[in-house]
Amino acid sequence: MKEYEEILAELSAMKDEKYRLFNERIVNIPAGSSVGVRTPLLRDYGRRLVKEEGFDLDDLLAFPNDVFEVRLLKCFAVGNCKMPFEQKMKYIERCVPIIDGWAVCDLFCSTLKEVKKHREAFLPEIKKYVGQGTEFSQRFGYIMLLGCYMEREYLTDIFALLGQARTEFYYTHMGAAWLIAEVLVKFYEEGVAYLQSCTLDAKTVNKAIQKARESYRLTEAKKNYLKSLKK
């Protein structure tokens, strides 16, 4: 397994300084806490890294979390490594605590498409993360629901978990609103009924309505009715 310094050197060889300056503002991390590697390059590097002889996922996860790309690399590696799903859930559990921003959260979720094949096994994990009540454990849960559980049979679970949203946290609020908006687009009647009865705060309901109304997948009549539901 490569040493931490060697991986940093290889990441530095791919850096783009203009991108670093731009991206640090977008992902809201301290200046100088990233290398400046574009996401497609980092994804590709992660895929190659896990295939290298001597690669050890536990060694990678033991590296410091100071650098943005290293945090992402850990998440990408967990997503890319081939292993039984029960084992993968344990590695996912080790990565969730290193999520410290929307970018690491959402990019991690995007690598976990395998969850779609194991929805029932992973649903208790999502309930656990939402139940932890932290900003990014909850966002992780909501983005996973959005990406892997947007089916009618899971609406009851989605609505119940949204009821636990600690929307005083900005990224929980935004994740919950995004999830509701997607429900409104795919399951309009059920989504409207939820909005009419839910106890979520006005800012989250209104943000969800705003995001749903921005979708080209809803008719103007439906968008106008959603506008009337704003609090």
Short mmCIF file of C-alpha atoms in Angstrom, two decimals:
data_model
loop_
_atom_site.label_atom_id
_atom_site.label_comp_id
_atom_site.label_asym_id
_atom_site.label_seq_id
_atom_site.Cartn_x
_atom_site.Cartn_y
_atom_site.Cartn_z
CA MET A 1 0.00 0.00 0.00
CA LYS A 2 1.30 3.44 -0.92
CA GLU A 3 2.23 5.80 1.87
CA TYR A 4 0.16 8.89 2.59
CA GLU A 5 2.88 11.21 1.28
CA GLU A 6 3.13 9.27 -1.99
CA ILE A 7 -0.60 9.55 -2.59
CA LEU A 8 -0.47 13.28 -1.85
CA ALA A 9 2.36 13.64 -4.36
CA GLU A 10 0.37 11.80 -7.04
CA LEU A 11 -2.66 13.97 -6.34
CA SER A 12 -0.51 17.09 -6.54
CA ALA A 13 0.64 16.04 -10.01
CA MET A 14 -3.00 16.39 -11.14
CA LYS A 15 -3.74 19.70 -9.45
CA ASP A 16 -5.33 22.69 -11.12
CA GLU A 17 -4.72 25.84 -9.09
CA LYS A 18 -7.55 27.86 -10.63
CA TYR A 19 -9.93 25.01 -9.97
CA ARG A 20 -8.72 24.72 -6.36
CA LEU A 21 -9.50 28.38 -5.67
CA PHE A 22 -12.92 28.08 -7.29
CA ASN A 23 -13.84 24.75 -5.73
CA GLU A 24 -12.88 25.67 -2.18
CA ARG A 25 -15.45 28.44 -2.30
CA ILE A 26 -18.13 26.21 -3.85
CA VAL A 27 -17.72 23.33 -1.39
CA ASN A 28 -17.23 25.71 1.54
CA ILE A 29 -13.93 24.41 2.93
CA PRO A 30 -11.03 26.41 4.42
CA ALA A 31 -8.64 28.00 1.91
CA GLY A 32 -5.64 25.78 1.28
CA SER A 33 -7.28 22.60 2.59
CA SER A 34 -7.49 20.97 -0.83
CA VAL A 35 -5.07 20.04 -3.60
CA GLY A 36 -7.24 21.12 -6.52
CA VAL A 37 -7.92 17.84 -8.35
CA ARG A 38 -11.00 17.82 -10.55
CA THR A 39 -13.60 15.24 -9.55
CA PRO A 40 -13.45 13.07 -12.72
CA LEU A 41 -9.67 12.76 -12.32
CA LEU A 42 -10.03 11.91 -8.64
CA ARG A 43 -12.68 9.29 -9.38
CA ASP A 44 -10.44 7.70 -11.98
CA TYR A 45 -7.48 7.77 -9.61
CA GLY A 46 -9.59 6.08 -6.94
CA ARG A 47 -10.66 3.34 -9.33
CA ARG A 48 -7.06 2.68 -10.29
CA LEU A 49 -5.80 2.83 -6.72
CA VAL A 50 -8.07 0.07 -5.42
CA LYS A 51 -6.86 -2.23 -8.21
CA GLU A 52 -3.17 -1.76 -7.43
CA GLU A 53 -1.22 -4.64 -5.99
CA GLY A 54 -0.90 -4.29 -2.24
CA PHE A 55 -3.81 -1.86 -1.88
CA ASP A 56 -5.30 -1.99 1.61
CA LEU A 57 -8.57 -0.19 2.30
CA ASP A 58 -7.98 -0.18 6.05
CA ASP A 59 -4.61 1.52 5.53
CA LEU A 60 -6.22 4.17 3.32
CA LEU A 61 -8.95 4.85 5.87
CA ALA A 62 -6.29 5.33 8.55
CA PHE A 63 -4.76 8.30 6.67
CA PRO A 64 -5.39 11.81 8.06
CA ASN A 65 -8.57 13.59 6.98
CA ASP A 66 -7.06 17.06 6.64
CA VAL A 67 -7.15 17.18 2.81
CA PHE A 68 -10.45 17.38 0.92
CA GLU A 69 -9.34 15.02 -1.84
CA VAL A 70 -8.17 12.40 0.66
CA ARG A 71 -11.58 12.40 2.35
CA LEU A 72 -13.19 11.97 -1.05
CA LEU A 73 -10.68 9.32 -2.06
CA LYS A 74 -11.60 7.24 0.98
CA CYS A 75 -15.28 7.43 0.03
CA PHE A 76 -14.59 6.60 -3.61
CA ALA A 77 -12.45 3.63 -2.58
CA VAL A 78 -15.20 2.22 -0.37
CA GLY A 79 -17.65 2.58 -3.25
CA ASN A 80 -15.29 0.96 -5.76
CA CYS A 81 -13.93 -1.95 -3.74
CA LYS A 82 -15.51 -5.31 -4.48
CA MET A 83 -16.68 -7.08 -1.33
CA PRO A 84 -19.79 -8.70 0.16
CA PHE A 85 -22.43 -6.06 0.85
CA GLU A 86 -22.55 -6.84 4.58
CA GLN A 87 -18.86 -5.99 4.74
CA LYS A 88 -19.33 -2.87 2.62
CA MET A 89 -21.93 -1.56 5.05
CA LYS A 90 -19.29 -1.64 7.78
CA TYR A 91 -16.91 0.39 5.64
CA ILE A 92 -19.67 2.87 4.78
CA GLU A 93 -20.22 3.25 8.52
CA ARG A 94 -16.54 4.18 8.90
CA CYS A 95 -16.79 6.83 6.17
CA VAL A 96 -19.96 8.63 7.27
CA PRO A 97 -18.19 10.36 10.21
CA ILE A 98 -15.62 11.94 7.87
CA ILE A 99 -18.36 13.68 5.87
CA ASP A 100 -17.99 17.36 6.65
CA GLY A 101 -19.66 19.04 3.71
CA TRP A 102 -22.24 18.63 0.98
CA ALA A 103 -19.66 17.69 -1.66
CA VAL A 104 -18.12 14.76 0.22
CA CYS A 105 -21.62 13.62 1.20
CA ASP A 106 -23.22 13.78 -2.22
CA LEU A 107 -20.22 12.43 -4.14
CA PHE A 108 -19.97 9.53 -1.69
CA CYS A 109 -23.66 8.75 -2.20
CA SER A 110 -23.15 8.80 -5.96
CA THR A 111 -20.62 5.95 -5.67
CA LEU A 112 -23.01 3.73 -3.71
CA LYS A 113 -25.35 2.70 -6.54
CA GLU A 114 -24.87 -0.88 -5.35
CA VAL A 115 -27.32 -0.04 -2.55
CA LYS A 116 -30.16 -0.28 -5.10
CA LYS A 117 -29.57 -4.05 -5.17
CA HIS A 118 -29.65 -4.24 -1.37
CA ARG A 119 -32.33 -1.73 -0.39
CA GLU A 120 -33.90 -3.78 2.36
CA ALA A 121 -30.55 -4.60 3.94
CA PHE A 122 -29.42 -0.95 3.89
CA LEU A 123 -32.67 0.72 4.97
CA PRO A 124 -31.98 0.11 8.70
CA GLU A 125 -28.61 1.79 8.18
CA ILE A 126 -30.28 4.85 6.70
CA LYS A 127 -32.68 4.96 9.64
CA LYS A 128 -29.67 4.77 11.96
CA TYR A 129 -27.87 7.66 10.25
CA VAL A 130 -30.96 9.87 10.22
CA GLY A 131 -31.58 8.96 13.85
CA GLN A 132 -28.10 10.14 14.81
CA GLY A 133 -29.41 13.65 14.26
CA THR A 134 -26.19 15.25 13.05
CA GLU A 135 -26.13 17.55 10.04
CA PHE A 136 -24.24 15.27 7.70
CA SER A 137 -25.44 11.89 8.96
CA GLN A 138 -28.94 13.11 8.18
CA ARG A 139 -27.99 14.59 4.83
CA PHE A 140 -26.29 11.31 3.94
CA GLY A 141 -29.49 9.45 4.76
CA TYR A 142 -31.69 11.80 2.74
CA ILE A 143 -29.43 11.81 -0.32
CA MET A 144 -29.26 8.02 -0.23
CA LEU A 145 -33.05 7.88 -0.10
CA LEU A 146 -33.22 10.27 -3.04
CA GLY A 147 -30.77 8.27 -5.13
CA CYS A 148 -31.68 4.68 -4.27
CA TYR A 149 -35.17 4.54 -2.73
CA MET A 150 -37.35 6.74 -4.91
CA GLU A 151 -40.02 4.07 -5.34
CA ARG A 152 -43.65 4.13 -4.22
CA GLU A 153 -43.10 1.26 -1.79
CA TYR A 154 -40.62 3.37 0.20
CA LEU A 155 -42.68 6.56 0.48
CA THR A 156 -43.89 5.67 3.99
CA ASP A 157 -40.27 5.27 5.12
CA ILE A 158 -39.21 8.46 3.37
CA PHE A 159 -41.96 10.51 5.01
CA ALA A 160 -41.26 9.03 8.44
CA LEU A 161 -37.55 9.80 8.16
CA LEU A 162 -38.23 13.33 6.95
CA GLY A 163 -40.15 13.81 10.17
CA GLN A 164 -36.83 13.51 12.05
CA ALA A 165 -35.07 16.20 10.02
CA ARG A 166 -33.16 18.70 12.14
CA THR A 167 -33.65 21.51 9.68
CA GLU A 168 -31.92 24.04 11.85
CA PHE A 169 -28.82 22.60 10.16
CA TYR A 170 -28.50 24.16 6.69
CA TYR A 171 -27.36 21.05 4.82
CA THR A 172 -29.97 18.87 6.51
CA HIS A 173 -32.60 21.43 5.52
CA MET A 174 -31.41 21.47 1.91
CA GLY A 175 -31.15 17.67 1.70
CA ALA A 176 -34.67 17.25 3.08
CA ALA A 177 -36.06 19.86 0.69
CA TRP A 178 -34.37 18.20 -2.28
CA LEU A 179 -35.80 14.81 -1.26
CA ILE A 180 -39.33 16.21 -0.93
CA ALA A 181 -39.03 17.97 -4.28
CA GLU A 182 -38.12 14.69 -5.98
CA VAL A 183 -41.10 12.98 -4.34
CA LEU A 184 -43.34 15.77 -5.67
CA VAL A 185 -41.98 15.27 -9.17
CA LYS A 186 -42.32 11.47 -9.20
CA PHE A 187 -45.29 10.95 -6.89
CA TYR A 188 -47.15 14.24 -7.04
CA GLU A 189 -50.38 13.29 -5.23
CA GLU A 190 -48.56 11.58 -2.38
CA GLY A 191 -46.10 14.47 -2.13
CA VAL A 192 -48.88 17.05 -1.97
CA ALA A 193 -50.69 15.06 0.72
CA TYR A 194 -47.44 14.95 2.71
CA LEU A 195 -46.94 18.72 2.44
CA GLN A 196 -50.49 19.32 3.61
CA SER A 197 -50.04 17.27 6.76
CA CYS A 198 -46.34 17.41 7.66
CA THR A 199 -44.91 19.32 10.60
CA LEU A 200 -41.74 20.48 8.85
CA ASP A 201 -40.83 24.13 9.22
CA ALA A 202 -41.91 26.67 6.64
CA LYS A 203 -38.45 27.26 5.20
CA THR A 204 -38.00 23.58 4.31
CA VAL A 205 -41.49 23.20 2.87
CA ASN A 206 -41.06 26.37 0.81
CA LYS A 207 -37.62 25.32 -0.44
CA ALA A 208 -39.01 21.94 -1.49
CA ILE A 209 -41.83 23.65 -3.38
CA GLN A 210 -39.36 26.01 -5.03
CA LYS A 211 -37.15 23.15 -6.18
CA ALA A 212 -40.10 21.10 -7.45
CA ARG A 213 -41.45 24.11 -9.37
CA GLU A 214 -38.06 24.47 -11.09
CA SER A 215 -38.48 20.99 -12.60
CA TYR A 216 -39.50 20.63 -16.24
CA ARG A 217 -41.24 17.37 -15.28
CA LEU A 218 -44.25 19.07 -13.67
CA THR A 219 -47.07 20.81 -15.54
CA GLU A 220 -47.73 24.51 -15.03
CA ALA A 221 -51.01 23.65 -13.33
CA LYS A 222 -49.24 21.46 -10.78
CA LYS A 223 -46.56 24.10 -10.23
CA ASN A 224 -49.20 26.75 -9.63
CA TYR A 225 -50.98 24.56 -7.09
CA LEU A 226 -47.71 23.88 -5.27
CA LYS A 227 -47.18 27.63 -5.05
CA SER A 228 -50.48 27.90 -3.19
CA LEU A 229 -49.14 25.48 -0.54
CA LYS A 230 -46.27 27.74 0.49
CA LYS A 231 -46.28 28.61 4.18
#
